[in-house]
PDB file of C-alpha atoms in Angstrom:
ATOM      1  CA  UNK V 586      -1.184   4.598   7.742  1.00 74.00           C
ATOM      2  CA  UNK V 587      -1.745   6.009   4.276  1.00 83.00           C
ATOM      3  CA  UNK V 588      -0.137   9.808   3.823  1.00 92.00           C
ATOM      4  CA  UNK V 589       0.725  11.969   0.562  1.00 96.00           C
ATOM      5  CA  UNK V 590       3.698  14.160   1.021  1.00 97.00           C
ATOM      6  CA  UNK V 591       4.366  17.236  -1.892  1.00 97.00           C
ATOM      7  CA  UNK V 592       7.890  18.535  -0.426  1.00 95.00           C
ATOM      8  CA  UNK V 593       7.130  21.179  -3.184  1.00 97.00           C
ATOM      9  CA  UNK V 594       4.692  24.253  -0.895  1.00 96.00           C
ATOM     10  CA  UNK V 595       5.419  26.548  -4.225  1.00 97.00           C
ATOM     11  CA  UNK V 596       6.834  26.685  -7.681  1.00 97.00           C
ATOM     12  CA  UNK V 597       7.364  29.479  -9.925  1.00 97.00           C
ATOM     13  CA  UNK V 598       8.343  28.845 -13.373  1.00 97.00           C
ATOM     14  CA  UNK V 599       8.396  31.100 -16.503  1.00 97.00           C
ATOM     15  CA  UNK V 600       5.971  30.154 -19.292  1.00 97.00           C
ATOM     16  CA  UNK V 601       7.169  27.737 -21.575  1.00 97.00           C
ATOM     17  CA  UNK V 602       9.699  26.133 -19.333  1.00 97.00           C
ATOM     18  CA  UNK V 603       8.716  22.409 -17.992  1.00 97.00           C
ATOM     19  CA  UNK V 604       7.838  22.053 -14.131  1.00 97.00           C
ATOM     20  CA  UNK V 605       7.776  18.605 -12.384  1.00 98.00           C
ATOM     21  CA  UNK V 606       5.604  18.163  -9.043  1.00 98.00           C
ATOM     22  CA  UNK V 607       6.645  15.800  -6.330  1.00 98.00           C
ATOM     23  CA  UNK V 608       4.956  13.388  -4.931  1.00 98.00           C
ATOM     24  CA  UNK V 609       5.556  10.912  -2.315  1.00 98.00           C
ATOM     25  CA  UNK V 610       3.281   8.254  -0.784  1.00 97.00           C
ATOM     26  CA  UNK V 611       2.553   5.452   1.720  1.00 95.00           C
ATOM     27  CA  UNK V 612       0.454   3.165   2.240  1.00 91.00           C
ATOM     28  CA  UNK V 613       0.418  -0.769   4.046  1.00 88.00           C
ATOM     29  CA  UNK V 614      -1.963  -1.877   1.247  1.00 85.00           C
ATOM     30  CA  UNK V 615      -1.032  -3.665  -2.128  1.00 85.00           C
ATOM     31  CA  UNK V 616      -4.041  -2.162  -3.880  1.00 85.00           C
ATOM     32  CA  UNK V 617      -4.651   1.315  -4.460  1.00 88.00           C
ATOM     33  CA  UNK V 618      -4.559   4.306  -6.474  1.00 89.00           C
ATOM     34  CA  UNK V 619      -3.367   7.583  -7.046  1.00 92.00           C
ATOM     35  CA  UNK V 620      -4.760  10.930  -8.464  1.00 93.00           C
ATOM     36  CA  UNK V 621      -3.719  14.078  -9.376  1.00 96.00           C
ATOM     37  CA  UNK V 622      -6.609  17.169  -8.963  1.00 94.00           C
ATOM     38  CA  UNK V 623      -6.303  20.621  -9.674  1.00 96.00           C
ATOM     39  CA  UNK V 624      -7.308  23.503  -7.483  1.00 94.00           C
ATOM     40  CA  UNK V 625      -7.647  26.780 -10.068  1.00 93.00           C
ATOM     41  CA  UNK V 626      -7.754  30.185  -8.107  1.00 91.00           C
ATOM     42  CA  UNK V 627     -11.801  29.798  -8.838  1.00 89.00           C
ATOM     43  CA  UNK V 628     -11.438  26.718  -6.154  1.00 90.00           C
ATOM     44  CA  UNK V 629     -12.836  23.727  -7.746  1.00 90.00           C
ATOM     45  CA  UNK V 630     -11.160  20.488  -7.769  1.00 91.00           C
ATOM     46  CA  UNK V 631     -10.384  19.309 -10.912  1.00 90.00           C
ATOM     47  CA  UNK V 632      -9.522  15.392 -11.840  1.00 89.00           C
ATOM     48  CA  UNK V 633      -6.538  15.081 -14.240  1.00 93.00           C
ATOM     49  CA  UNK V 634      -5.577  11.362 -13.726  1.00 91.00           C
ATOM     50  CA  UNK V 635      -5.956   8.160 -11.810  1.00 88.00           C
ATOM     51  CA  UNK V 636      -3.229   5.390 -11.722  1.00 88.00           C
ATOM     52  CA  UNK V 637      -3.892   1.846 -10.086  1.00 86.00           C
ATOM     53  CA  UNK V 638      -0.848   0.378  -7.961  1.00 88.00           C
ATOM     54  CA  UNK V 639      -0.400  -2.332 -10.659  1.00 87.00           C
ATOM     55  CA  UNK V 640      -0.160  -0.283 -14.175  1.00 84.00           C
ATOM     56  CA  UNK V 641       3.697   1.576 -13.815  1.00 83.00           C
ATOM     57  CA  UNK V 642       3.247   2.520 -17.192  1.00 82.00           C
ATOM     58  CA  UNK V 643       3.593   6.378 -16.956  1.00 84.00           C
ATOM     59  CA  UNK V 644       1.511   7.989 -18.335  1.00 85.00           C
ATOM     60  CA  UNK V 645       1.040  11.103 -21.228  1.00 87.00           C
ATOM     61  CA  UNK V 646      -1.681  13.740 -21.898  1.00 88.00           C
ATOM     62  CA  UNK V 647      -1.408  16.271 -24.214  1.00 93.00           C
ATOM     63  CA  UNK V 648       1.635  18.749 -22.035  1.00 95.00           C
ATOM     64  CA  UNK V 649       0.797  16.650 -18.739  1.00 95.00           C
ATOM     65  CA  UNK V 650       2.919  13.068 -17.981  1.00 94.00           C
ATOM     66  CA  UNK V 651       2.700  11.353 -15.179  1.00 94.00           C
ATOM     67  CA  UNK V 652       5.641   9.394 -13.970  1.00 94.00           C
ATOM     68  CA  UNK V 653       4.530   6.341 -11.046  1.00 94.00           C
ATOM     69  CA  UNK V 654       7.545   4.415  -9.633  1.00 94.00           C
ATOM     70  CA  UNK V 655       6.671   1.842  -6.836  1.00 92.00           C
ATOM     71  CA  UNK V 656      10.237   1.393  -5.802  1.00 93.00           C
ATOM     72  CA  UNK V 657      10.455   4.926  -4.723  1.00 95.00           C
ATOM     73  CA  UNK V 658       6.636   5.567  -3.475  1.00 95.00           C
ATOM     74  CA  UNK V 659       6.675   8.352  -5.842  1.00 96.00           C
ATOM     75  CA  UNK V 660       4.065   9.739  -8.295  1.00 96.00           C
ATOM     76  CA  UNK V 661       5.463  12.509 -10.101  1.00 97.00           C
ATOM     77  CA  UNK V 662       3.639  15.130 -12.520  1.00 97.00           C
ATOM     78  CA  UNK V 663       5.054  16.785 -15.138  1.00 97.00           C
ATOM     79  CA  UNK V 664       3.911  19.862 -17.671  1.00 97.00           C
ATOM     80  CA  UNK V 665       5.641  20.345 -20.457  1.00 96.00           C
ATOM     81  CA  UNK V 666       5.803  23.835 -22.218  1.00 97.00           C
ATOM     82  CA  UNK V 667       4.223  25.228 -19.066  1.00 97.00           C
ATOM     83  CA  UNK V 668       1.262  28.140 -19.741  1.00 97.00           C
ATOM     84  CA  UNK V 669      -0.079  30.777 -17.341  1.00 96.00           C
ATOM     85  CA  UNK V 670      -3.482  28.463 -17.608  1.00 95.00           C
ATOM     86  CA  UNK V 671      -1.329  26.174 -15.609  1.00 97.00           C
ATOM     87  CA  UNK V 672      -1.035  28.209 -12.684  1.00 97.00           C
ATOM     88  CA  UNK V 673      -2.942  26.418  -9.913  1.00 97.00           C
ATOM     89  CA  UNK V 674      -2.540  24.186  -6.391  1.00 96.00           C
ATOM     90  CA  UNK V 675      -2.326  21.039  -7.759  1.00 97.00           C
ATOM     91  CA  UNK V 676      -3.095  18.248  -5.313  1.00 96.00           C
ATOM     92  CA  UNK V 677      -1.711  14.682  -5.060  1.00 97.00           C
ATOM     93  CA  UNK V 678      -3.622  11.634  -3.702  1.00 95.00           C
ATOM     94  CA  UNK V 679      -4.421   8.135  -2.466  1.00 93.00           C
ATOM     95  CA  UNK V 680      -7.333   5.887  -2.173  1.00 88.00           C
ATOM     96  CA  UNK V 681      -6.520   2.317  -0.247  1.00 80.00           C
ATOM     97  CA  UNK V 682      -8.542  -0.561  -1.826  1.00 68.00           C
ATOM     98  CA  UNK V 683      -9.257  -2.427   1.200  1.00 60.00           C
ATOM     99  CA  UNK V 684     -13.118  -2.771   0.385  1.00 53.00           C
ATOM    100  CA  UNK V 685     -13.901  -1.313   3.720  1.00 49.00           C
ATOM    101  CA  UNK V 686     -12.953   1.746   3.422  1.00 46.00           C
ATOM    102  CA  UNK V 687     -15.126   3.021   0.731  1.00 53.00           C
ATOM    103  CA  UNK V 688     -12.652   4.662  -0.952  1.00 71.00           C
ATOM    104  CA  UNK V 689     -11.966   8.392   1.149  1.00 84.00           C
ATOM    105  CA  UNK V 690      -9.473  10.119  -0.672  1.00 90.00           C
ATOM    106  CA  UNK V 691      -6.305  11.491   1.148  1.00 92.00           C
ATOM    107  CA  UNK V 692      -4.782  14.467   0.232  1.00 95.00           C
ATOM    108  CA  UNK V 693      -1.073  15.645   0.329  1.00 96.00           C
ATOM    109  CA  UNK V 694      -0.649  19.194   1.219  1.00 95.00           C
ATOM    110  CA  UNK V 695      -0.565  20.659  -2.420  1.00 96.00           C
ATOM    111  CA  UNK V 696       2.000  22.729  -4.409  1.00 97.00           C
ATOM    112  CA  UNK V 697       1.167  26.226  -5.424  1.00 97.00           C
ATOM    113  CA  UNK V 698       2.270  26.505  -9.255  1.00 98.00           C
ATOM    114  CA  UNK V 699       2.811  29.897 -10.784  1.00 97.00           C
ATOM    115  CA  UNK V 700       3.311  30.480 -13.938  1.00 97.00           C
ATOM    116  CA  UNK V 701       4.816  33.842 -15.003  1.00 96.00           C
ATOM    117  CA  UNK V 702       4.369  35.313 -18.850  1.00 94.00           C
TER     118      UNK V 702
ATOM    119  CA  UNK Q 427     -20.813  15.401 -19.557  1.00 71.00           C
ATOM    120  CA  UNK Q 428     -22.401  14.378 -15.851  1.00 73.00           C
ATOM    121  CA  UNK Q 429     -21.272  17.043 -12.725  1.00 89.00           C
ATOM    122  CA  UNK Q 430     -21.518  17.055  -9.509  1.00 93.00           C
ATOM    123  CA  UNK Q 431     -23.442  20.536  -8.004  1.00 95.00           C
ATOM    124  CA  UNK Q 432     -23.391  22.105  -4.927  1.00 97.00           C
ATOM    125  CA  UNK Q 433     -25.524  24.786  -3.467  1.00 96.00           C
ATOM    126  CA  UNK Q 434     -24.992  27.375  -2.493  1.00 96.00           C
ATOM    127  CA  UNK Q 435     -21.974  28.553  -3.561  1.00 95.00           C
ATOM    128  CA  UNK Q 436     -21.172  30.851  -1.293  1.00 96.00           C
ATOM    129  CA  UNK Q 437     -23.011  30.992   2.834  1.00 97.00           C
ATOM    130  CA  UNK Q 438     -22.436  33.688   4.981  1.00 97.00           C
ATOM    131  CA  UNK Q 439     -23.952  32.547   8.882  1.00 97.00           C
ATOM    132  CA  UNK Q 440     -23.707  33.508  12.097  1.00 97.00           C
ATOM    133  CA  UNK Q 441     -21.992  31.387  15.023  1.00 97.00           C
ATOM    134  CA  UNK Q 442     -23.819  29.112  16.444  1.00 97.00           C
ATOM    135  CA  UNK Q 443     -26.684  29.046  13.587  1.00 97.00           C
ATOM    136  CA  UNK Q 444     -27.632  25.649  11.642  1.00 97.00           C
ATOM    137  CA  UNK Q 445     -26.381  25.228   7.715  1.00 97.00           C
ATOM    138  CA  UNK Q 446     -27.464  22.893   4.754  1.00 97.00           C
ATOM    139  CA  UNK Q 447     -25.095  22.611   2.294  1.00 97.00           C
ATOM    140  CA  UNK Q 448     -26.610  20.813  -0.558  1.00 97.00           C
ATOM    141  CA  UNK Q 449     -25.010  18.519  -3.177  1.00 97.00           C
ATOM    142  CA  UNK Q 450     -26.344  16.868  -6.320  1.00 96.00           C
ATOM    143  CA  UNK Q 451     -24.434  13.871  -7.208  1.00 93.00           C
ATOM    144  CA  UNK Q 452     -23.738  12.508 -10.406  1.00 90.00           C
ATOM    145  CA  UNK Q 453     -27.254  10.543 -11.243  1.00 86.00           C
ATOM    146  CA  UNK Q 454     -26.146   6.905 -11.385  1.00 82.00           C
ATOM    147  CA  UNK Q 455     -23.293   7.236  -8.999  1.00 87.00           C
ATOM    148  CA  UNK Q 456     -23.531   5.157  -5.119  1.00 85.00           C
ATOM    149  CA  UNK Q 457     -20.950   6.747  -3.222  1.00 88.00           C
ATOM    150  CA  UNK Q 458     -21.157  10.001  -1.424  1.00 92.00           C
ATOM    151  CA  UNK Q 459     -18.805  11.867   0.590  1.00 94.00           C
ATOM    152  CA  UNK Q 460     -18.323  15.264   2.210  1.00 97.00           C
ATOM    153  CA  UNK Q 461     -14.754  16.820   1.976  1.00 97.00           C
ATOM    154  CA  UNK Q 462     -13.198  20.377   3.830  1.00 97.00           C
ATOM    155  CA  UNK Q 463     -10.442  22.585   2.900  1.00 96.00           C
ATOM    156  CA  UNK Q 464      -9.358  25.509   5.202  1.00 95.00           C
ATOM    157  CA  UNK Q 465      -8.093  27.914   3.727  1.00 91.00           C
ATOM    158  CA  UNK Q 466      -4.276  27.444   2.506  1.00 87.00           C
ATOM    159  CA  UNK Q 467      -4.843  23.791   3.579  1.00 90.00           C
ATOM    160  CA  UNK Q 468      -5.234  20.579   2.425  1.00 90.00           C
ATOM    161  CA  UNK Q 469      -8.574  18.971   1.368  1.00 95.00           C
ATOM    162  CA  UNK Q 470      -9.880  16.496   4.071  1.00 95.00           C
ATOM    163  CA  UNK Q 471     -11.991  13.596   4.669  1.00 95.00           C
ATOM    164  CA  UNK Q 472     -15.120  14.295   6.741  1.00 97.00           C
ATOM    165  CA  UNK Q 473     -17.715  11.553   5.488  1.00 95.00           C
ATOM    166  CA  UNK Q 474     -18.748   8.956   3.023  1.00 92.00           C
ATOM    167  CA  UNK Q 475     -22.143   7.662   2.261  1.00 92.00           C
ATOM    168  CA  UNK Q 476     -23.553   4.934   0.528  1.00 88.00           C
ATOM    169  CA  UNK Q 477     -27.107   2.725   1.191  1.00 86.00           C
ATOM    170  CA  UNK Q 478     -28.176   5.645   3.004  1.00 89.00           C
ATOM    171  CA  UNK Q 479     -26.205   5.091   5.943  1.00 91.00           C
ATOM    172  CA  UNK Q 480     -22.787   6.603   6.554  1.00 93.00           C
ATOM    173  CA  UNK Q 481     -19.850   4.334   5.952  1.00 88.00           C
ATOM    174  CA  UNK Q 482     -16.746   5.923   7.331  1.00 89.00           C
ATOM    175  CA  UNK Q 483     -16.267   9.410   9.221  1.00 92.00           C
ATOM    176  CA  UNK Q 484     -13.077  11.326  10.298  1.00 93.00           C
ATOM    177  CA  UNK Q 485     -12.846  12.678  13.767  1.00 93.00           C
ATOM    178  CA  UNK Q 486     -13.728  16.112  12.595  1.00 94.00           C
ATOM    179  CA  UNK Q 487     -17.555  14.945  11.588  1.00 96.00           C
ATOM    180  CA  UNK Q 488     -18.202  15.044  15.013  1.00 94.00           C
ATOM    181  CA  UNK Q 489     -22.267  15.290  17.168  1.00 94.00           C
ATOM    182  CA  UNK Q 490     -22.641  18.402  15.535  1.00 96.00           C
ATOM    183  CA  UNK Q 491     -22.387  17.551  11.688  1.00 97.00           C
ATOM    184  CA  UNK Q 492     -24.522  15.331  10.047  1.00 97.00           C
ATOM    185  CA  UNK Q 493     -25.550  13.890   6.150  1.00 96.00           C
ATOM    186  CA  UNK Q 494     -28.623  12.593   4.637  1.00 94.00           C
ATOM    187  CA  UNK Q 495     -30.117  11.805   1.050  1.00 91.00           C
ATOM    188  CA  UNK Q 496     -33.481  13.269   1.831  1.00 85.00           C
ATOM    189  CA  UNK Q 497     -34.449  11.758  -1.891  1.00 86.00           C
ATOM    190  CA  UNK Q 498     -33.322  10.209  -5.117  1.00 77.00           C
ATOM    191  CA  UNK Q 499     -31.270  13.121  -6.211  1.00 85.00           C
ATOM    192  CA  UNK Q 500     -30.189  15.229  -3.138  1.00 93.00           C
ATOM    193  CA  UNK Q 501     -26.947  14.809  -0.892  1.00 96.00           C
ATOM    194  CA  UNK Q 502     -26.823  16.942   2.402  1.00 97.00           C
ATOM    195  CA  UNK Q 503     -24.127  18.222   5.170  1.00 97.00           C
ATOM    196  CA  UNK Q 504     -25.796  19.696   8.170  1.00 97.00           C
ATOM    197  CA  UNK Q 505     -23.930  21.981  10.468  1.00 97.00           C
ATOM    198  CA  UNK Q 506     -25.826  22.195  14.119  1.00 95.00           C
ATOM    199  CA  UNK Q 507     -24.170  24.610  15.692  1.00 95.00           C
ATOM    200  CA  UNK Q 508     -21.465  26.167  13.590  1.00 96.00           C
ATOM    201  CA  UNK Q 509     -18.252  27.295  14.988  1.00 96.00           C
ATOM    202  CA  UNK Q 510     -15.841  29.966  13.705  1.00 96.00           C
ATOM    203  CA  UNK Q 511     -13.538  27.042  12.611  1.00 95.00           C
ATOM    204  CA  UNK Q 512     -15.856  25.551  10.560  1.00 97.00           C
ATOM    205  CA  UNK Q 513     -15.331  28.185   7.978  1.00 97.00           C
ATOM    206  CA  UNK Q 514     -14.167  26.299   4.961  1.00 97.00           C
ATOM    207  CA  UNK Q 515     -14.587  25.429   1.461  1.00 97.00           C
ATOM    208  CA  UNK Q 516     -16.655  22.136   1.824  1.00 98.00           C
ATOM    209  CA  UNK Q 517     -16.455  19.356  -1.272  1.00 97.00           C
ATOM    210  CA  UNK Q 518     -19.102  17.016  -2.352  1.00 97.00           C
ATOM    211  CA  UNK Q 519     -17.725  14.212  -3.978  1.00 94.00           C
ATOM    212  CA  UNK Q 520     -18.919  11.310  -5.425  1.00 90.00           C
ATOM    213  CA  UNK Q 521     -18.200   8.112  -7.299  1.00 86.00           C
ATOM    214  CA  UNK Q 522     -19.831   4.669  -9.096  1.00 78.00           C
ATOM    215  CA  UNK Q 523     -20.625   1.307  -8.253  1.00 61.00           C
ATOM    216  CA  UNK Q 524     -17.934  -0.616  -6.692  1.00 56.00           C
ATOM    217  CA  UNK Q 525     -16.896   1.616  -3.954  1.00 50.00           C
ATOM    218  CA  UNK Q 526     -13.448  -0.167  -3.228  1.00 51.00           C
ATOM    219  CA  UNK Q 527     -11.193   2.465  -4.929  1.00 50.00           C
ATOM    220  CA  UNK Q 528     -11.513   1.357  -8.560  1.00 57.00           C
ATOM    221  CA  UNK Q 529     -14.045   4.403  -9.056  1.00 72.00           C
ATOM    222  CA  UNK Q 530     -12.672   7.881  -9.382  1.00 80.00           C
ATOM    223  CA  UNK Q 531     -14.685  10.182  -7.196  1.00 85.00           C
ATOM    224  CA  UNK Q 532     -15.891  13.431  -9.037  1.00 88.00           C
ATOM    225  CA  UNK Q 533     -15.728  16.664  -6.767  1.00 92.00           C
ATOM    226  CA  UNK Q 534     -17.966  19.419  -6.738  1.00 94.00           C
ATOM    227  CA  UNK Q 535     -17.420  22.751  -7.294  1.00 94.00           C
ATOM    228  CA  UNK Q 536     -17.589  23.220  -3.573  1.00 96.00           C
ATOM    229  CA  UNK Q 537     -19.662  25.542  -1.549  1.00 97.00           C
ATOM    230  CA  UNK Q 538     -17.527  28.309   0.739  1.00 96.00           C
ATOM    231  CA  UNK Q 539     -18.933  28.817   4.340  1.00 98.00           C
ATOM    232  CA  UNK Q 540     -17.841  31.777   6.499  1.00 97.00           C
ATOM    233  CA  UNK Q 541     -19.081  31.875   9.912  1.00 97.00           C
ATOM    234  CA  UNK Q 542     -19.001  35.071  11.542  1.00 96.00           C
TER     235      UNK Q 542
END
């Protein structure tokens, strides 16, 4: 059964200090991929990054880095030099590739990132 | 850059009335889905779409919620009957041609129902 787990309900951080989300996965399938959205307090979801199950190379943006270890079912996020634009639920996910699944998305439970001036 | 749009943003009904929520997917994309989020909660799966015919639903899209691409351009979740608990932010999503997870789905802006 595929299920994202963010141990992390709420972080508070003061601005310019780095923050790392937790993220924890599992899945039966070989194939699939993981996202991380963003939920600003306006409530849209936004798309920061997909990784395939096959590419470990983590991953950097700008102040976002994404750090995907198989061994541990873990897909952590990162921001660097953290800014009150940052503050946001920020979602982890998986889609299974089984090709009969069309792809639904499941969501872990969020974690509620504050960031104070 | 292509967006997905949903309409209304914002629908205020009455229990037990009927609601359209209304979703424009991005133009060339094949995949459709329907998404909820209580409040405080997690986003969840309710439907996907593609070849006009539903592909996979969770056990909340039960008898009383249904979807349909009435045209070329148009996505749309019906509520029957709504219940109290169906007030939630609901999520259009969609995504391109393959359909097996290599396609990132794009999310709406979502559309927040309150049944009173």
């Amino acid at each position: 059964a595929q299920k994202v787990t963010q141990a992390q309900t709420e972080i508070s951080v003061v601005e310019k200090e780095d923050v790392t989300l937790d993220c924890v996965y599992e899945t039966r399938d070989t194939t699939y991929y993981l996202f991380w959205y963003k939920q600003p307090p306006s409530g849209e979801l936004v798309f920061l990054i997909r990784r395939n199950s096959f590419d470990e190379q983590n991953e950097i943006s700008g102040r976002y880095s994404w750090n995907f270890q198989k061994s541990t079912s873990s897909f952590n996020f990162t921001i660097t030099a953290s800014q009150v634009v940052d503050s946001a639920v920020y979602f982890c996910a998986l889609s299974e590739a089984s090709g009969t699944s069309y792809d639904k998305v499941i969501f872990g439970p969020g974690t509620s990132l504050s960031v104070i001036p | 850059e292509p967006e997905v749009t949903q309409t209304p943003s914002h629908q205020v009904t009455q229990m037990g009335q009927e609601v359209i929520l209304r979703c424009v997917p991005i133009s060339n994309h094949l995949y459709f889905y329907w998404y909820r989020q209580i409040l405080g909660q997690k986003v969840e799966f309710l439907v996907s779409f593609y070849n006009n015919e539903i592909s996979e639903k969770s056990e909340i899209f039960d008898d009383q919620f249904s979807v349909e691409r009435p045209d070329g351009s148009n996505f749309t979740l019906k509520i029957r009957s709504t219940k109290l608990e169906d007030s939630a932010m609901y999520f259009c999503a969609s995504s391109g041609a393959t359909g097996d997870g290599t396609d990132t789905q794009y999310f709406g802006p979502g559309t927040r129902l309150t049944v009173l």
